[in-house]
Amino acid sequence: MITVNLTVNGKNESVTLPAEKRLVDLLRDYLSLAGTKEGCGIGECGACTVLMDGRAVASCTVPAGAAEGADILTIEGIAAPNGELHPLQQAFIDCSAVQCGFCTPGMIMSAYALLQDDPEPTEEAIRVGLSGNLCRCTGYHQIFDAVKQAAGIMNSK
């Protein structure tokens, strides 16, 4: 057993769990943050994407112990404290970028990281920024539109 001390969505957490557990397990099973999905378990699909110290990571490939002292941001942490959706979340709804919804949290977190680095991304930059996330339903056009819409909204504030 190991104890991992980290900050998740702005809250200090201390979690004791088996050493072989991964960050996705810590988030879902120990902190009940079910927005982070596990799709492939090998870092290929992007469904488990979270931000770790400001960088998008596949949480299914990060040993829980490697998150010691880290600042983790999940899909649950990007909405305003009053429940108002983040512009990315709202844009995904507005642009019909959500179908089955399984990939959506990881997609949004990758887009969030992209917009932190590049507030006015081109469509090519969006394609590259989301290239680690797979979607079987939307065909991606609505997702790219949502990221462009959110960038516009975020830049106008």
Short mmCIF file of C-alpha atoms in Angstrom, two decimals:
data_model
loop_
_atom_site.label_atom_id
_atom_site.label_comp_id
_atom_site.label_asym_id
_atom_site.label_seq_id
_atom_site.Cartn_x
_atom_site.Cartn_y
_atom_site.Cartn_z
CA MET A 1 0.00 0.00 0.00
CA ILE A 2 1.07 3.57 -0.72
CA THR A 3 -0.31 6.93 0.29
CA VAL A 4 -0.50 9.57 -2.42
CA ASN A 5 -0.86 13.22 -1.50
CA LEU A 6 -2.05 15.38 -4.36
CA THR A 7 -4.36 18.22 -5.29
CA VAL A 8 -7.42 17.25 -7.34
CA ASN A 9 -9.63 20.00 -8.74
CA GLY A 10 -8.21 22.44 -6.19
CA LYS A 11 -8.76 20.16 -3.18
CA ASN A 12 -5.92 18.55 -1.23
CA GLU A 13 -6.34 14.78 -1.11
CA SER A 14 -4.51 11.95 0.61
CA VAL A 15 -5.33 8.51 -0.77
CA THR A 16 -4.04 5.15 0.44
CA LEU A 17 -4.24 2.45 -2.21
CA PRO A 18 -2.34 -0.57 -3.56
CA ALA A 19 0.96 0.39 -5.18
CA GLU A 20 -0.02 -1.14 -8.53
CA LYS A 21 -3.01 1.20 -9.00
CA ARG A 22 -3.01 3.91 -11.64
CA LEU A 23 -4.10 7.53 -11.56
CA VAL A 24 -7.36 6.63 -13.35
CA ASP A 25 -8.08 4.12 -10.55
CA LEU A 26 -7.30 6.69 -7.87
CA LEU A 27 -9.67 9.21 -9.46
CA ARG A 28 -12.54 6.86 -10.25
CA ASP A 29 -12.41 4.27 -7.48
CA TYR A 30 -11.00 6.23 -4.53
CA LEU A 31 -12.26 9.77 -5.18
CA SER A 32 -15.48 8.88 -7.06
CA LEU A 33 -14.63 11.15 -9.99
CA ALA A 34 -16.29 9.02 -12.64
CA GLY A 35 -16.02 11.64 -15.40
CA THR A 36 -12.57 10.30 -16.22
CA LYS A 37 -13.26 7.22 -18.36
CA GLU A 38 -11.07 4.20 -19.04
CA GLY A 39 -11.36 3.06 -22.62
CA CYS A 40 -8.30 1.15 -23.70
CA GLY A 41 -6.10 0.97 -20.60
CA ILE A 42 -2.94 1.58 -22.66
CA GLY A 43 -3.02 5.31 -23.40
CA GLU A 44 -4.24 5.07 -26.98
CA CYS A 45 -7.84 6.35 -26.87
CA GLY A 46 -7.65 9.48 -24.72
CA ALA A 47 -10.85 8.79 -22.78
CA CYS A 48 -8.92 9.04 -19.50
CA THR A 49 -7.22 12.36 -20.25
CA VAL A 50 -6.72 14.68 -17.29
CA LEU A 51 -4.33 17.53 -16.67
CA MET A 52 -1.39 16.73 -14.44
CA ASP A 53 0.55 19.83 -13.46
CA GLY A 54 -1.06 21.59 -16.43
CA ARG A 55 -0.19 18.94 -19.01
CA ALA A 56 -2.66 16.55 -20.64
CA VAL A 57 -1.87 12.94 -19.69
CA ALA A 58 -3.49 9.56 -20.21
CA SER A 59 -4.30 8.75 -16.59
CA CYS A 60 -4.47 5.02 -17.38
CA THR A 61 -0.71 5.04 -18.00
CA VAL A 62 0.30 7.05 -14.91
CA PRO A 63 1.10 4.99 -11.80
CA ALA A 64 -0.82 6.46 -8.86
CA GLY A 65 2.43 6.95 -6.98
CA ALA A 66 3.74 9.17 -9.78
CA ALA A 67 1.00 11.66 -8.92
CA GLU A 68 2.54 12.37 -5.51
CA GLY A 69 2.47 16.14 -5.03
CA ALA A 70 0.83 16.71 -8.42
CA ASP A 71 -1.95 19.12 -9.28
CA ILE A 72 -4.64 17.16 -11.13
CA LEU A 73 -7.54 18.72 -13.03
CA THR A 74 -10.42 16.52 -14.19
CA ILE A 75 -13.58 17.23 -16.17
CA GLU A 76 -15.40 17.76 -12.86
CA GLY A 77 -13.00 20.57 -12.00
CA ILE A 78 -13.40 22.87 -14.99
CA ALA A 79 -16.98 24.06 -14.40
CA ALA A 80 -17.46 27.16 -12.26
CA PRO A 81 -18.12 26.59 -8.54
CA ASN A 82 -21.72 27.73 -9.08
CA GLY A 83 -22.21 24.92 -11.61
CA GLU A 84 -21.98 27.10 -14.72
CA LEU A 85 -20.42 25.06 -17.48
CA HIS A 86 -16.98 25.91 -18.80
CA PRO A 87 -17.15 27.42 -22.32
CA LEU A 88 -15.73 24.14 -23.72
CA GLN A 89 -18.45 22.11 -22.05
CA GLN A 90 -21.15 24.46 -23.32
CA ALA A 91 -19.66 24.55 -26.82
CA PHE A 92 -19.69 20.74 -27.01
CA ILE A 93 -23.42 20.88 -26.29
CA ASP A 94 -24.08 23.81 -28.64
CA CYS A 95 -22.17 22.21 -31.54
CA SER A 96 -23.64 18.70 -31.06
CA ALA A 97 -20.15 17.40 -30.37
CA VAL A 98 -21.55 14.86 -27.91
CA GLN A 99 -23.14 11.66 -29.10
CA CYS A 100 -22.48 8.61 -26.96
CA GLY A 101 -20.42 10.85 -24.65
CA PHE A 102 -17.79 8.30 -23.67
CA CYS A 103 -14.88 10.21 -25.24
CA THR A 104 -16.21 13.65 -24.32
CA PRO A 105 -14.49 14.22 -20.95
CA GLY A 106 -11.09 13.27 -22.36
CA MET A 107 -11.71 15.33 -25.51
CA ILE A 108 -12.65 18.37 -23.45
CA MET A 109 -9.62 17.99 -21.19
CA SER A 110 -7.28 17.74 -24.20
CA ALA A 111 -8.96 20.79 -25.72
CA TYR A 112 -8.64 22.61 -22.40
CA ALA A 113 -4.88 21.94 -22.35
CA LEU A 114 -4.62 23.06 -25.98
CA LEU A 115 -6.42 26.34 -25.30
CA GLN A 116 -4.20 27.02 -22.30
CA ASP A 117 -1.17 26.84 -24.62
CA ASP A 118 -2.76 28.29 -27.75
CA PRO A 119 -5.79 30.53 -27.12
CA GLU A 120 -6.46 30.98 -30.85
CA PRO A 121 -5.67 27.61 -32.43
CA THR A 122 -6.04 26.94 -36.14
CA GLU A 123 -8.05 23.93 -37.23
CA GLU A 124 -4.75 22.12 -37.86
CA ALA A 125 -3.58 22.93 -34.33
CA ILE A 126 -6.88 21.59 -32.99
CA ARG A 127 -6.45 18.40 -35.01
CA VAL A 128 -2.95 17.93 -33.62
CA GLY A 129 -4.03 18.87 -30.09
CA LEU A 130 -6.80 16.29 -30.10
CA SER A 131 -4.91 13.62 -32.03
CA GLY A 132 -4.54 11.47 -28.91
CA ASN A 133 -8.31 11.24 -28.48
CA LEU A 134 -10.49 8.84 -30.41
CA CYS A 135 -14.19 9.31 -31.13
CA ARG A 136 -16.27 6.67 -32.86
CA CYS A 137 -19.49 8.69 -33.14
CA THR A 138 -19.14 12.30 -34.21
CA GLY A 139 -16.79 12.28 -37.19
CA TYR A 140 -14.80 15.02 -35.38
CA HIS A 141 -16.20 18.01 -37.32
CA GLN A 142 -18.53 19.00 -34.50
CA ILE A 143 -15.70 18.59 -31.99
CA PHE A 144 -13.40 20.90 -33.98
CA ASP A 145 -16.27 23.41 -34.28
CA ALA A 146 -16.83 23.25 -30.52
CA VAL A 147 -13.19 23.96 -29.75
CA LYS A 148 -13.19 26.91 -32.18
CA GLN A 149 -16.41 28.26 -30.61
CA ALA A 150 -15.04 27.92 -27.07
CA ALA A 151 -11.78 29.63 -28.07
CA GLY A 152 -13.77 32.56 -29.41
CA ILE A 153 -15.84 32.82 -26.24
CA MET A 154 -12.83 32.51 -23.96
CA ASN A 155 -10.90 35.14 -25.94
CA SER A 156 -13.78 37.61 -25.76
CA LYS A 157 -13.91 37.58 -21.95
#
